[in-house]
GROMACS .gro file of C-alpha atoms in nm:
model
  168
    1MET     CA    1  -0.289  -1.582   1.714
    2ASN     CA    2  -0.269  -1.550   1.334
    3ILE     CA    3  -0.483  -1.291   1.159
    4ASN     CA    4  -0.582  -1.327   0.795
    5LEU     CA    5  -0.598  -1.023   0.568
    6ASP     CA    6  -0.808  -0.998   0.257
    7ILE     CA    7  -0.882  -0.631   0.189
    8GLU     CA    8  -0.978  -0.449  -0.131
    9ARG     CA    9  -1.044  -0.082  -0.162
   10ARG     CA   10  -1.091   0.157  -0.452
   11LEU     CA   11  -1.065   0.535  -0.499
   12LEU     CA   12  -1.142   0.756  -0.796
   13LEU     CA   13  -0.837   0.981  -0.834
   14PRO     CA   14  -0.902   1.334  -0.967
   15VAL     CA   15  -0.629   1.306  -1.229
   16ASP     CA   16  -0.596   1.154  -1.575
   17HIS     CA   17  -0.448   0.815  -1.633
   18ALA     CA   18  -0.111   0.942  -1.761
   19ARG     CA   19  -0.060   1.146  -1.441
   20ALA     CA   20  -0.162   0.852  -1.225
   21LEU     CA   21   0.088   0.628  -1.400
   22SER     CA   22   0.370   0.843  -1.245
   23LEU     CA   23   0.309   0.632  -0.931
   24LEU     CA   24   0.479   0.343  -1.113
   25ASP     CA   25   0.796   0.558  -1.175
   26ASP     CA   26   0.861   0.616  -0.802
   27LEU     CA   27   0.798   0.290  -0.615
   28GLU     CA   28   0.963   0.403  -0.288
   29GLY     CA   29   0.776   0.735  -0.293
   30THR     CA   30   0.445   0.561  -0.362
   31ILE     CA   31   0.471   0.293  -0.091
   32GLY     CA   32   0.635   0.544   0.141
   33ARG     CA   33   0.298   0.729   0.168
   34PHE     CA   34   0.153   0.433   0.363
   35PRO     CA   35   0.048   0.558   0.711
   36ASN     CA   36   0.230   0.419   1.015
   37LEU     CA   37   0.523   0.307   0.807
   38LYS     CA   38   0.821   0.341   1.041
   39THR     CA   39   1.100   0.225   0.811
   40LEU     CA   40   1.124   0.090   0.461
   41THR     CA   41   1.450  -0.093   0.397
   42ARG     CA   42   1.568  -0.192   0.047
   43LEU     CA   43   1.671  -0.563   0.051
   44ALA     CA   44   1.742  -0.588  -0.321
   45ASP     CA   45   1.648  -0.384  -0.633
   46ASP     CA   46   1.288  -0.501  -0.623
   47SER     CA   47   1.250  -0.609  -0.257
   48TYR     CA   48   1.173  -0.409   0.057
   49LEU     CA   49   1.129  -0.478   0.426
   50TRP     CA   50   0.840  -0.289   0.584
   51GLN     CA   51   0.843  -0.208   0.956
   52MET     CA   52   0.526  -0.051   1.083
   53ARG     CA   53   0.445   0.140   1.400
   54THR     CA   54   0.233  -0.045   1.653
   55MET     CA   55  -0.110  -0.129   1.522
   56GLY     CA   56  -0.401  -0.179   1.769
   57VAL     CA   57  -0.452  -0.078   2.125
   58ARG     CA   58  -0.184  -0.155   2.379
   59ILE     CA   59  -0.407  -0.090   2.679
   60ALA     CA   60  -0.639  -0.376   2.569
   61LYS     CA   61  -0.328  -0.582   2.487
   62ILE     CA   62  -0.437  -0.613   2.121
   63ALA     CA   63  -0.137  -0.456   1.956
   64HIS     CA   64   0.112  -0.573   1.691
   65ASP     CA   65   0.436  -0.433   1.548
   66LEU     CA   66   0.388  -0.551   1.188
   67SER     CA   67   0.698  -0.630   0.986
   68TYR     CA   68   0.724  -0.805   0.649
   69ALA     CA   69   0.919  -0.818   0.327
   70ALA     CA   70   0.796  -0.832  -0.031
   71ARG     CA   71   0.929  -0.845  -0.383
   72TYR     CA   72   0.773  -0.582  -0.610
   73GLU     CA   73   0.698  -0.598  -0.981
   74ILE     CA   74   0.589  -0.298  -1.190
   75ASP     CA   75   0.372  -0.383  -1.487
   76ARG     CA   76   0.351  -0.060  -1.687
   77ASP     CA   77   0.123  -0.208  -1.957
   78ALA     CA   78  -0.136  -0.311  -1.692
   79GLY     CA   79  -0.079   0.005  -1.483
   80ALA     CA   80  -0.006  -0.205  -1.180
   81ILE     CA   81   0.235  -0.255  -0.891
   82ARG     CA   82   0.226  -0.611  -0.756
   83TRP     CA   83   0.404  -0.760  -0.459
   84GLN     CA   84   0.470  -1.111  -0.336
   85PRO     CA   85   0.568  -1.192   0.023
   86LEU     CA   86   0.924  -1.296   0.100
   87LYS     CA   87   0.960  -1.564   0.364
   88GLY     CA   88   1.208  -1.530   0.644
   89HIS     CA   89   1.152  -1.157   0.714
   90GLY     CA   90   0.932  -1.018   0.986
   91ASN     CA   91   0.613  -1.156   1.130
   92ALA     CA   92   0.377  -1.151   0.831
   93LEU     CA   93   0.343  -1.269   0.480
   94ILE     CA   94   0.163  -1.005   0.275
   95GLY     CA   95   0.106  -0.972  -0.099
   96GLY     CA   96  -0.109  -0.742  -0.308
   97GLU     CA   97  -0.159  -0.513  -0.591
   98ILE     CA   98  -0.215  -0.145  -0.674
   99ARG     CA   99  -0.383  -0.115  -1.017
  100LEU     CA  100  -0.473   0.200  -1.206
  101ALA     CA  101  -0.762   0.200  -1.455
  102GLU     CA  102  -0.869   0.485  -1.682
  103LYS     CA  103  -1.218   0.616  -1.598
  104GLY     CA  104  -1.274   0.902  -1.843
  105ALA     CA  105  -1.073   1.207  -1.733
  106GLN     CA  106  -1.007   1.035  -1.393
  107THR     CA  107  -0.828   0.719  -1.281
  108GLU     CA  108  -0.958   0.446  -1.053
  109MET     CA  109  -0.697   0.316  -0.808
  110LEU     CA  110  -0.748  -0.036  -0.670
  111PHE     CA  111  -0.553  -0.139  -0.361
  112LYS     CA  112  -0.571  -0.511  -0.276
  113VAL     CA  113  -0.385  -0.685   0.000
  114GLU     CA  114  -0.398  -1.043   0.122
  115GLY     CA  115  -0.189  -1.246   0.363
  116VAL     CA  116  -0.144  -1.341   0.721
  117MET     CA  117  -0.005  -1.167   1.029
  118HIS     CA  118   0.166  -1.427   1.251
  119ASP     CA  119   0.185  -1.451   1.628
  120VAL     CA  120  -0.024  -1.147   1.715
  121PRO     CA  121  -0.031  -1.140   2.094
  122VAL     CA  122  -0.397  -1.134   2.207
  123PRO     CA  123  -0.541  -1.223   2.549
  124LEU     CA  124  -0.775  -1.522   2.530
  125LEU     CA  125  -1.077  -1.305   2.627
  126TYR     CA  126  -1.031  -1.080   2.325
  127ARG     CA  127  -0.952  -1.338   2.059
  128PRO     CA  128  -1.300  -1.338   1.901
  129LEU     CA  129  -1.273  -0.963   1.850
  130ALA     CA  130  -0.904  -0.930   1.765
  131GLY     CA  131  -0.920  -1.046   1.400
  132PRO     CA  132  -1.194  -0.805   1.290
  133PHE     CA  133  -1.037  -0.529   1.504
  134ILE     CA  134  -0.692  -0.558   1.342
  135VAL     CA  135  -0.841  -0.597   0.992
  136SER     CA  136  -1.043  -0.281   1.060
  137LYS     CA  137  -0.727  -0.091   1.160
  138MET     CA  138  -0.544  -0.215   0.852
  139THR     CA  139  -0.845  -0.115   0.630
  140THR     CA  140  -0.833   0.237   0.781
  141LEU     CA  141  -0.459   0.264   0.693
  142ILE     CA  142  -0.527   0.156   0.335
  143GLU     CA  143  -0.802   0.415   0.299
  144ARG     CA  144  -0.566   0.685   0.438
  145PHE     CA  145  -0.297   0.571   0.190
  146LEU     CA  146  -0.548   0.602  -0.095
  147ALA     CA  147  -0.642   0.954   0.016
  148ARG     CA  148  -0.279   1.063   0.059
  149THR     CA  149  -0.195   0.928  -0.284
  150GLY     CA  150  -0.493   1.109  -0.445
  151GLU     CA  151  -0.395   1.432  -0.273
  152ALA     CA  152  -0.030   1.400  -0.376
  153LEU     CA  153  -0.125   1.345  -0.742
  154ALA     CA  154  -0.381   1.625  -0.749
  155THR     CA  155  -0.144   1.886  -0.604
  156LYS     CA  156   0.157   1.807  -0.818
  157ILE     CA  157   0.248   2.106  -1.029
  158PRO     CA  158   0.197   2.005  -1.390
  159VAL     CA  159   0.497   1.998  -1.621
  160LYS     CA  160   0.476   2.281  -1.870
  161THR     CA  161   0.476   2.152  -2.224
  162PHE     CA  162   0.539   2.355  -2.537
  163PRO     CA  163   0.389   2.293  -2.878
  164LYS     CA  164   0.622   2.151  -3.134
  165LYS     CA  165   0.729   2.395  -3.397
  166LYS     CA  166   0.618   2.319  -3.748
  167SER     CA  167   0.905   2.290  -3.992
  168SER     CA  168   0.871   2.527  -4.290
   0.00000   0.00000   0.00000
């Protein structure tokens, strides 16, 4: 069974836009916060293979070991990380975007993902429920990722800056 994903979530981060933009400087660190990520393998400078821990409930036989590859693009001007699926890797094609928008003294973080998980093994009896169930599990992981990212940004020790000396 194939399961389509089209999920969008937002979180208001308790940090200014400049601090939030540091997410763009450490792509591996940023995506490495995603819950249930088992391994992240670099395929090329801008491409990674994700391998996730089992998602779902094995006892109900609605479980899937998600694996996919994507090519990432960092758009500093737009405050965004975007990814496009790479065919021929894993069992899903997933693309998406993380976008940071200034909201006064805080930053809104948008996480959007769309794609398809292929060949999810689901017993015939559970097929009507499997799609919404797996999408719900993925939505929960995205919300946990947003919370982890907000916490990581909020607890970072600020870099001490010194005023510039005036020349006499």
